Each structure stands twice: as C-alpha cells, then as structure tokens.
Amino acid sequence: STNPVQNKAVKAALDSKSASGHTHAMITNSMLNIGGANNAASWVRLGTLVSGGDARSALIRVCSGNGFNANAYQNASFEIQIKDGYQSTQSAAKACGVTVYRINCGTVKVKVIPTTHNTYVVWVYLPWGYWNGNYAVYGKYSSWVSQDLRQTTEPEGTGADTAYYDQAFLTSTVAQANTLTDSGWVDVSNFKADISSFSQITTSFRKYGDIVFIRGRVQPKSNMTSISLCSTASTSLTGITPNHSVKGVGVSTDGLTPFMVNITTSPANSVILKGSFSANKIYDFEFSYIK
C-alpha cells in the first residue's frame, strides 16, 4: 500500500502471527488411513493421481503389514514411484512407468492404470488377512484424490509397466543375483592308476559356483611313492580345471603319514599323489580350490 498507516497495520498483523505459538499438525499427521481387511486379502484403490507433467515423479509410501499386534515382524512398507513419460502423441498408452520398492512384503502387488496421458488410478494388493495402515503422497503432481475402495479380484484395465525391487537383507532376493549351481558329488569311475593295485581307490569332485571340492581315499597293495589317480576329463563333471596347478594335503587314517595332492594342468588335468605310501595302509584327502 502507498498508505503508511495501512503498511503499519499489515506489518503489525504479520508480526503477531509469526510471534504466536502454532503447530504443524497437517504436516506431522499427513498420512492417510487404510484399513478394514475382513480376514481376506484385498485389492485397495488408494486414489487417482494427476501428474505434474512429463518426467515428473510422484511417490506413494504405504505402511502396513501382516496384522497389528505390536510385533515388529508385522510391520511392512512399500514405495510406489510413478514417473510421467514423454509422449509425442498424448494417450493413456505408455503414459507412465512404475517402480515398487518393497520391505518385508514380497507378495504385495501394485497396479497403476492410466486413464489419460496424465491421470492414473492407483491400486495396491495387500495379501494379508488382517491389516491396517497409512499412506502418504509426495513429489511433483497436480492433484491427488483419495478413493478408499476394495475388492478381492484384480481391477480391470491395462496397468502401466511395473518393476519390483525387494530389500535383500529381509527377503534375500535381488534382481541381479545369480543362483550358484551345485553339481553335487560326482564320483570318478575311470582311473589312470591300475585299480587292481589297490584294495580301495575312490575320488570325487563337487563344483559349487567357482569353488571346487575334491576328496578321495587310496589303499595300495604295495609300497608306492607316486599315484596318478585320474584325469578330470574322464569324469562326468566339466569345468573343474583350475587356472594353475593346485596343491593340497592328505594324511593316513592313523594321522601319522602326510602326503601331497597336486591337481595339474600339465599333464592335462591330472590328480597326482606324492608321498610314502605303505602297503595296505589307508590314505584320505579332502580340500577345495577356486577354479
């Protein structure tokens, strides 16, 4: 105002507002309620989002879980990121992409159904018989209208492309993780050594990922100093050849006579025992190496 008296009055009013006590109840209690599962898993329609424009993202954070009896394991949460996509021709098809981050709720599902290029109906599937919870909406968006509806069947409509990511420390599942292949123990049946010279002779391999385990037992009928057990190529197990010579140790069953085990690449893939082997004495070995 150009009127100094009016300016003075406005300033006094503003000063009184800023100096007075006040709370932020609408901020600290900004989460909305969801609840009322009657012993049945449900699809819940949270509401309808109008995006803030191309490349703008909204985040919906849902806190719930399997029951609510003050047990920590009943707590679960997941976050839904809805990112508006660029379109040269605006339509509901490919209007947005959805990413879901889940903690302690690996069977939760999300279905975001675009109805126009910038308007999305948000459904979540809560897989528990009894739950209550809250959710909040953040980010850059034009509007959000809550619509607490529920049904047991999946809602009709084409959902946006959705990716799920789970927290490994709770679910032990990570999208990029690879399951290690375990061959199990594979017995060698074709030996380079003359098996008639032994009372017993066994060797077996096991490959777990890039870790190879080998074990064996020999009982020679006569004194020996070198035993060429087998060629790894003669087994039904493939991919166990080390990149370089590997040495291990074994010992007689009475624990008094150690010996050396050498897995070599030259001669090709041989397993050779070196030591002082007495007739009729039993010798065992077992060790592992990285392929």
Short mmCIF file of C-alpha atoms in Angstrom, two decimals:
data_model
loop_
_atom_site.label_atom_id
_atom_site.label_comp_id
_atom_site.label_asym_id
_atom_site.label_seq_id
_atom_site.Cartn_x
_atom_site.Cartn_y
_atom_site.Cartn_z
CA SER A 1 0.00 0.00 0.00
CA THR A 2 1.08 3.55 -0.56
CA ASN A 3 -0.64 4.48 2.69
CA PRO A 4 1.93 4.34 5.52
CA VAL A 5 -0.83 3.75 8.10
CA GLN A 6 -2.06 0.69 6.21
CA ASN A 7 1.51 -0.62 5.86
CA LYS A 8 1.97 -0.27 9.58
CA ALA A 9 -1.22 -2.20 10.26
CA VAL A 10 -0.25 -5.02 7.91
CA LYS A 11 3.18 -5.31 9.48
CA ALA A 12 1.71 -5.47 12.96
CA ALA A 13 -0.67 -8.20 11.88
CA LEU A 14 2.14 -10.23 10.35
CA ASP A 15 4.34 -9.76 13.41
CA SER A 16 1.60 -11.04 15.66
CA LYS A 17 1.17 -14.13 13.51
CA SER A 18 4.85 -15.03 13.39
CA ALA A 19 5.30 -14.44 17.10
CA SER A 20 2.34 -16.55 18.17
CA GLY A 21 2.57 -20.23 19.04
CA HIS A 22 1.41 -22.68 16.35
CA THR A 23 1.66 -26.36 15.37
CA HIS A 24 2.22 -28.29 12.15
CA ALA A 25 -0.47 -30.91 12.69
CA MET A 26 -1.25 -31.16 8.99
CA ILE A 27 2.41 -31.97 8.31
CA THR A 28 3.09 -34.43 11.11
CA ASN A 29 -0.24 -36.19 10.55
CA SER A 30 -0.21 -36.02 6.78
CA MET A 31 -0.55 -39.78 6.20
CA LEU A 32 -3.95 -41.09 5.21
CA ASN A 33 -5.57 -44.20 6.67
CA ILE A 34 -6.22 -47.54 5.01
CA GLY A 35 -7.73 -50.44 6.88
CA GLY A 36 -10.52 -52.90 7.31
CA ALA A 37 -9.42 -56.26 5.89
CA ASN A 38 -12.06 -58.78 6.99
CA ASN A 39 -9.82 -61.85 7.05
CA ALA A 40 -9.27 -61.64 3.31
CA ALA A 41 -6.53 -60.32 1.06
CA SER A 42 -7.76 -57.29 -0.88
CA TRP A 43 -7.09 -55.02 -3.80
CA VAL A 44 -7.38 -51.47 -2.45
CA ARG A 45 -7.94 -48.44 -4.64
CA LEU A 46 -5.93 -45.69 -2.97
CA GLY A 47 -6.94 -42.90 -5.31
CA THR A 48 -6.38 -41.05 -8.55
CA LEU A 49 -3.24 -39.08 -9.36
CA VAL A 50 -2.87 -36.29 -11.89
CA SER A 51 0.80 -35.92 -12.75
CA GLY A 52 2.86 -32.77 -12.73
CA GLY A 53 3.92 -33.19 -16.36
CA ASP A 54 6.49 -35.05 -18.41
CA ALA A 55 9.30 -36.63 -16.37
CA ARG A 56 7.69 -35.55 -13.09
CA SER A 57 7.52 -38.22 -10.38
CA ALA A 58 5.12 -38.83 -7.52
CA LEU A 59 5.92 -41.14 -4.61
CA ILE A 60 3.30 -43.01 -2.63
CA ARG A 61 4.58 -44.53 0.61
CA VAL A 62 2.40 -47.25 2.15
CA CYS A 63 2.98 -48.52 5.70
CA SER A 64 1.05 -51.61 6.72
CA GLY A 65 1.80 -55.29 7.39
CA ASN A 66 0.51 -58.70 8.37
CA GLY A 67 -1.50 -57.89 11.49
CA PHE A 68 -1.09 -55.20 14.10
CA ASN A 69 -0.39 -56.80 17.47
CA ALA A 70 2.69 -54.71 18.35
CA ASN A 71 5.03 -57.29 16.84
CA ALA A 72 7.89 -55.85 14.79
CA TYR A 73 7.70 -58.63 12.21
CA GLN A 74 4.16 -57.48 11.36
CA ASN A 75 5.49 -54.16 10.03
CA ALA A 76 5.89 -53.78 6.28
CA SER A 77 6.17 -50.89 3.87
CA PHE A 78 6.48 -50.24 0.18
CA GLU A 79 7.03 -47.20 -2.00
CA ILE A 80 5.49 -46.59 -5.41
CA GLN A 81 7.26 -44.27 -7.84
CA ILE A 82 5.07 -43.10 -10.74
CA LYS A 83 7.02 -41.23 -13.39
CA ASP A 84 5.16 -39.44 -16.17
CA GLY A 85 6.56 -40.37 -19.58
CA TYR A 86 7.13 -38.12 -22.58
CA GLN A 87 4.72 -38.69 -25.46
CA SER A 88 4.77 -37.00 -28.83
CA THR A 89 1.10 -38.03 -29.14
CA GLN A 90 -0.60 -37.94 -25.78
CA SER A 91 -2.61 -41.00 -24.76
CA ALA A 92 -3.12 -43.43 -21.87
CA ALA A 93 -0.81 -45.98 -23.53
CA LYS A 94 2.76 -45.75 -22.17
CA ALA A 95 1.75 -42.71 -20.15
CA CYS A 96 3.94 -43.58 -17.16
CA GLY A 97 6.34 -46.10 -15.67
CA VAL A 98 6.02 -47.54 -12.16
CA THR A 99 8.70 -48.79 -9.78
CA VAL A 100 7.85 -50.51 -6.48
CA TYR A 101 10.33 -50.89 -3.61
CA ARG A 102 9.14 -53.49 -1.07
CA ILE A 103 10.31 -54.14 2.50
CA ASN A 104 9.04 -57.27 4.27
CA CYS A 105 6.16 -57.62 1.79
CA GLY A 106 7.36 -59.58 -1.22
CA THR A 107 3.83 -60.59 -2.27
CA VAL A 108 2.40 -57.06 -2.35
CA LYS A 109 1.30 -56.01 -5.85
CA VAL A 110 0.68 -52.60 -7.42
CA LYS A 111 -1.46 -51.78 -10.44
CA VAL A 112 -1.42 -48.23 -11.77
CA ILE A 113 -3.99 -47.79 -14.54
CA PRO A 114 -3.56 -44.72 -16.78
CA THR A 115 -6.90 -43.33 -17.91
CA THR A 116 -5.40 -40.38 -19.83
CA HIS A 117 -1.86 -39.23 -20.61
CA ASN A 118 -1.50 -37.71 -17.14
CA THR A 119 -4.16 -39.32 -14.93
CA TYR A 120 -3.55 -42.61 -13.12
CA VAL A 121 -5.74 -44.77 -10.87
CA VAL A 122 -3.60 -46.42 -8.17
CA TRP A 123 -4.48 -49.88 -6.82
CA VAL A 124 -2.47 -51.96 -4.34
CA TYR A 125 -2.88 -55.62 -3.43
CA LEU A 126 -2.46 -56.27 0.31
CA PRO A 127 -2.01 -60.04 0.73
CA TRP A 128 -2.78 -60.32 4.45
CA GLY A 129 -5.94 -61.36 6.22
CA TYR A 130 -5.72 -58.62 8.84
CA TRP A 131 -4.02 -55.30 8.30
CA ASN A 132 -4.34 -51.61 8.91
CA GLY A 133 -2.05 -48.87 7.83
CA ASN A 134 -1.36 -45.46 6.39
CA TYR A 135 -0.03 -43.93 3.21
CA ALA A 136 1.27 -40.58 2.06
CA VAL A 137 1.72 -38.96 -1.35
CA TYR A 138 4.81 -36.87 -2.15
CA GLY A 139 6.58 -35.47 -5.17
CA LYS A 140 5.62 -33.32 -8.14
CA TYR A 141 1.99 -33.83 -9.07
CA SER A 142 -1.02 -31.67 -9.89
CA SER A 143 -3.61 -33.38 -7.70
CA TRP A 144 -4.44 -36.46 -5.67
CA VAL A 145 -7.97 -37.65 -4.88
CA SER A 146 -8.29 -40.41 -2.27
CA GLN A 147 -10.73 -43.21 -3.10
CA ASP A 148 -10.74 -45.95 -0.47
CA LEU A 149 -12.35 -48.83 -2.39
CA ARG A 150 -11.56 -52.54 -2.11
CA GLN A 151 -12.27 -55.81 -3.83
CA THR A 152 -10.88 -59.36 -3.87
CA THR A 153 -10.43 -59.55 -7.65
CA GLU A 154 -7.77 -57.73 -9.65
CA PRO A 155 -9.13 -54.46 -11.06
CA GLU A 156 -9.81 -54.36 -14.77
CA GLY A 157 -7.75 -52.15 -17.04
CA THR A 158 -4.28 -52.11 -18.53
CA GLY A 159 -1.66 -51.37 -15.91
CA ALA A 160 1.46 -49.31 -16.53
CA ASP A 161 4.81 -51.10 -16.90
CA THR A 162 5.86 -52.01 -13.34
CA ALA A 163 9.19 -53.16 -11.88
CA TYR A 164 9.59 -54.60 -8.37
CA TYR A 165 12.65 -54.45 -6.13
CA ASP A 166 12.92 -56.15 -2.77
CA GLN A 167 15.27 -55.41 0.13
CA ALA A 168 17.88 -58.16 0.16
CA PHE A 169 18.51 -58.03 3.90
CA LEU A 170 14.91 -59.06 4.55
CA THR A 171 13.89 -61.10 1.54
CA SER A 172 17.23 -62.42 0.23
CA THR A 173 16.10 -61.68 -3.27
CA VAL A 174 17.84 -59.22 -5.54
CA ALA A 175 17.01 -58.85 -9.18
CA GLN A 176 20.67 -59.05 -10.22
CA ALA A 177 21.57 -62.04 -8.01
CA ASN A 178 22.60 -65.31 -9.66
CA THR A 179 21.92 -68.67 -8.06
CA LEU A 180 25.11 -70.70 -7.71
CA THR A 181 24.97 -74.06 -9.43
CA ASP A 182 25.81 -77.05 -7.26
CA SER A 183 26.86 -80.16 -9.18
CA GLY A 184 26.65 -82.43 -6.13
CA TRP A 185 29.36 -85.02 -5.55
CA VAL A 186 30.38 -86.77 -8.78
CA ASP A 187 32.38 -89.99 -8.46
CA VAL A 188 35.31 -90.72 -10.75
CA SER A 189 34.84 -94.09 -12.43
CA ASN A 190 37.78 -94.20 -14.87
CA PHE A 191 41.16 -94.05 -13.14
CA LYS A 192 44.58 -93.58 -14.70
CA ALA A 193 46.03 -95.74 -11.95
CA ASP A 194 45.76 -99.53 -12.19
CA ILE A 195 42.89 -100.14 -9.80
CA SER A 196 43.96 -103.77 -9.41
CA SER A 197 46.98 -102.44 -7.46
CA PHE A 198 44.69 -101.05 -4.75
CA SER A 199 42.46 -102.59 -2.13
CA GLN A 200 40.30 -99.47 -2.46
CA ILE A 201 40.53 -96.32 -4.53
CA THR A 202 37.94 -93.53 -4.70
CA THR A 203 37.89 -89.93 -5.92
CA SER A 204 35.02 -87.47 -6.30
CA PHE A 205 34.52 -83.84 -7.25
CA ARG A 206 31.90 -81.25 -6.41
CA LYS A 207 31.58 -77.84 -8.08
CA TYR A 208 29.65 -75.05 -6.35
CA GLY A 209 29.84 -71.87 -8.39
CA ASP A 210 33.56 -71.39 -8.97
CA ILE A 211 34.53 -73.40 -5.88
CA VAL A 212 35.63 -76.98 -6.50
CA PHE A 213 35.81 -79.62 -3.76
CA ILE A 214 37.82 -82.81 -4.16
CA ARG A 215 38.08 -85.83 -1.88
CA GLY A 216 39.46 -89.33 -2.15
CA ARG A 217 40.83 -92.47 -0.47
CA VAL A 218 43.52 -94.93 -1.56
CA GLN A 219 44.79 -98.18 -0.03
CA PRO A 220 47.69 -99.55 -2.08
CA LYS A 221 48.54 -103.26 -2.09
CA SER A 222 52.26 -102.44 -2.33
CA ASN A 223 54.57 -99.60 -1.33
CA MET A 224 54.33 -96.57 -3.63
CA THR A 225 55.73 -93.03 -3.85
CA SER A 226 53.60 -91.58 -6.66
CA ILE A 227 49.99 -92.32 -7.61
CA SER A 228 48.45 -90.77 -10.74
CA LEU A 229 44.82 -91.01 -9.76
CA CYS A 230 42.77 -89.72 -12.65
CA SER A 231 42.24 -87.26 -15.40
CA THR A 232 39.43 -84.84 -14.60
CA ALA A 233 38.37 -85.15 -18.24
CA SER A 234 37.41 -88.75 -17.51
CA THR A 235 34.67 -87.70 -15.09
CA SER A 236 31.14 -86.66 -15.97
CA LEU A 237 31.80 -83.30 -14.28
CA THR A 238 33.01 -80.49 -16.54
CA GLY A 239 34.51 -77.11 -15.76
CA ILE A 240 36.63 -78.06 -12.74
CA THR A 241 40.08 -77.49 -14.23
CA PRO A 242 41.99 -74.85 -12.21
CA ASN A 243 43.72 -71.96 -13.96
CA HIS A 244 47.03 -73.10 -12.46
CA SER A 245 48.43 -76.03 -10.52
CA VAL A 246 46.73 -76.51 -7.15
CA LYS A 247 48.28 -78.33 -4.18
CA GLY A 248 46.54 -79.90 -1.22
CA VAL A 249 47.46 -82.35 1.52
CA GLY A 250 46.17 -85.65 2.83
CA VAL A 251 47.09 -87.98 5.68
CA SER A 252 46.90 -91.65 6.56
CA THR A 253 43.91 -92.68 8.64
CA ASP A 254 46.14 -93.13 11.68
CA GLY A 255 47.21 -89.48 11.27
CA LEU A 256 50.93 -90.29 11.09
CA THR A 257 51.79 -90.07 7.39
CA PRO A 258 51.00 -86.88 5.40
CA PHE A 259 51.25 -86.68 1.64
CA MET A 260 50.85 -84.11 -1.15
CA VAL A 261 48.00 -83.91 -3.66
CA ASN A 262 48.66 -81.98 -6.87
CA ILE A 263 45.97 -81.08 -9.41
CA THR A 264 47.84 -80.04 -12.51
CA THR A 265 47.12 -78.56 -15.90
CA SER A 266 50.21 -80.29 -17.37
CA PRO A 267 49.97 -83.18 -17.77
CA ALA A 268 46.41 -82.30 -18.60
CA ASN A 269 44.09 -82.18 -15.62
CA SER A 270 45.88 -84.91 -13.66
CA VAL A 271 45.44 -85.61 -9.96
CA ILE A 272 48.72 -86.91 -8.57
CA LEU A 273 49.52 -88.08 -5.03
CA LYS A 274 53.15 -87.77 -3.86
CA GLY A 275 54.48 -89.28 -0.66
CA SER A 276 55.49 -92.51 1.01
CA PHE A 277 52.56 -94.90 0.74
CA SER A 278 52.83 -98.17 2.63
CA ALA A 279 51.11 -101.36 1.54
CA ASN A 280 47.63 -101.90 2.99
CA LYS A 281 47.58 -98.53 4.75
CA ILE A 282 44.60 -96.22 4.10
CA TYR A 283 45.16 -92.59 2.99
CA ASP A 284 42.48 -89.86 2.79
CA PHE A 285 42.41 -86.34 1.35
CA GLU A 286 39.79 -83.59 1.05
CA PHE A 287 40.22 -79.90 0.17
CA SER A 288 38.83 -77.18 -2.07
CA TYR A 289 40.08 -74.55 -4.51
CA ILE A 290 38.84 -71.74 -6.71
CA LYS A 291 38.58 -72.77 -10.33
#
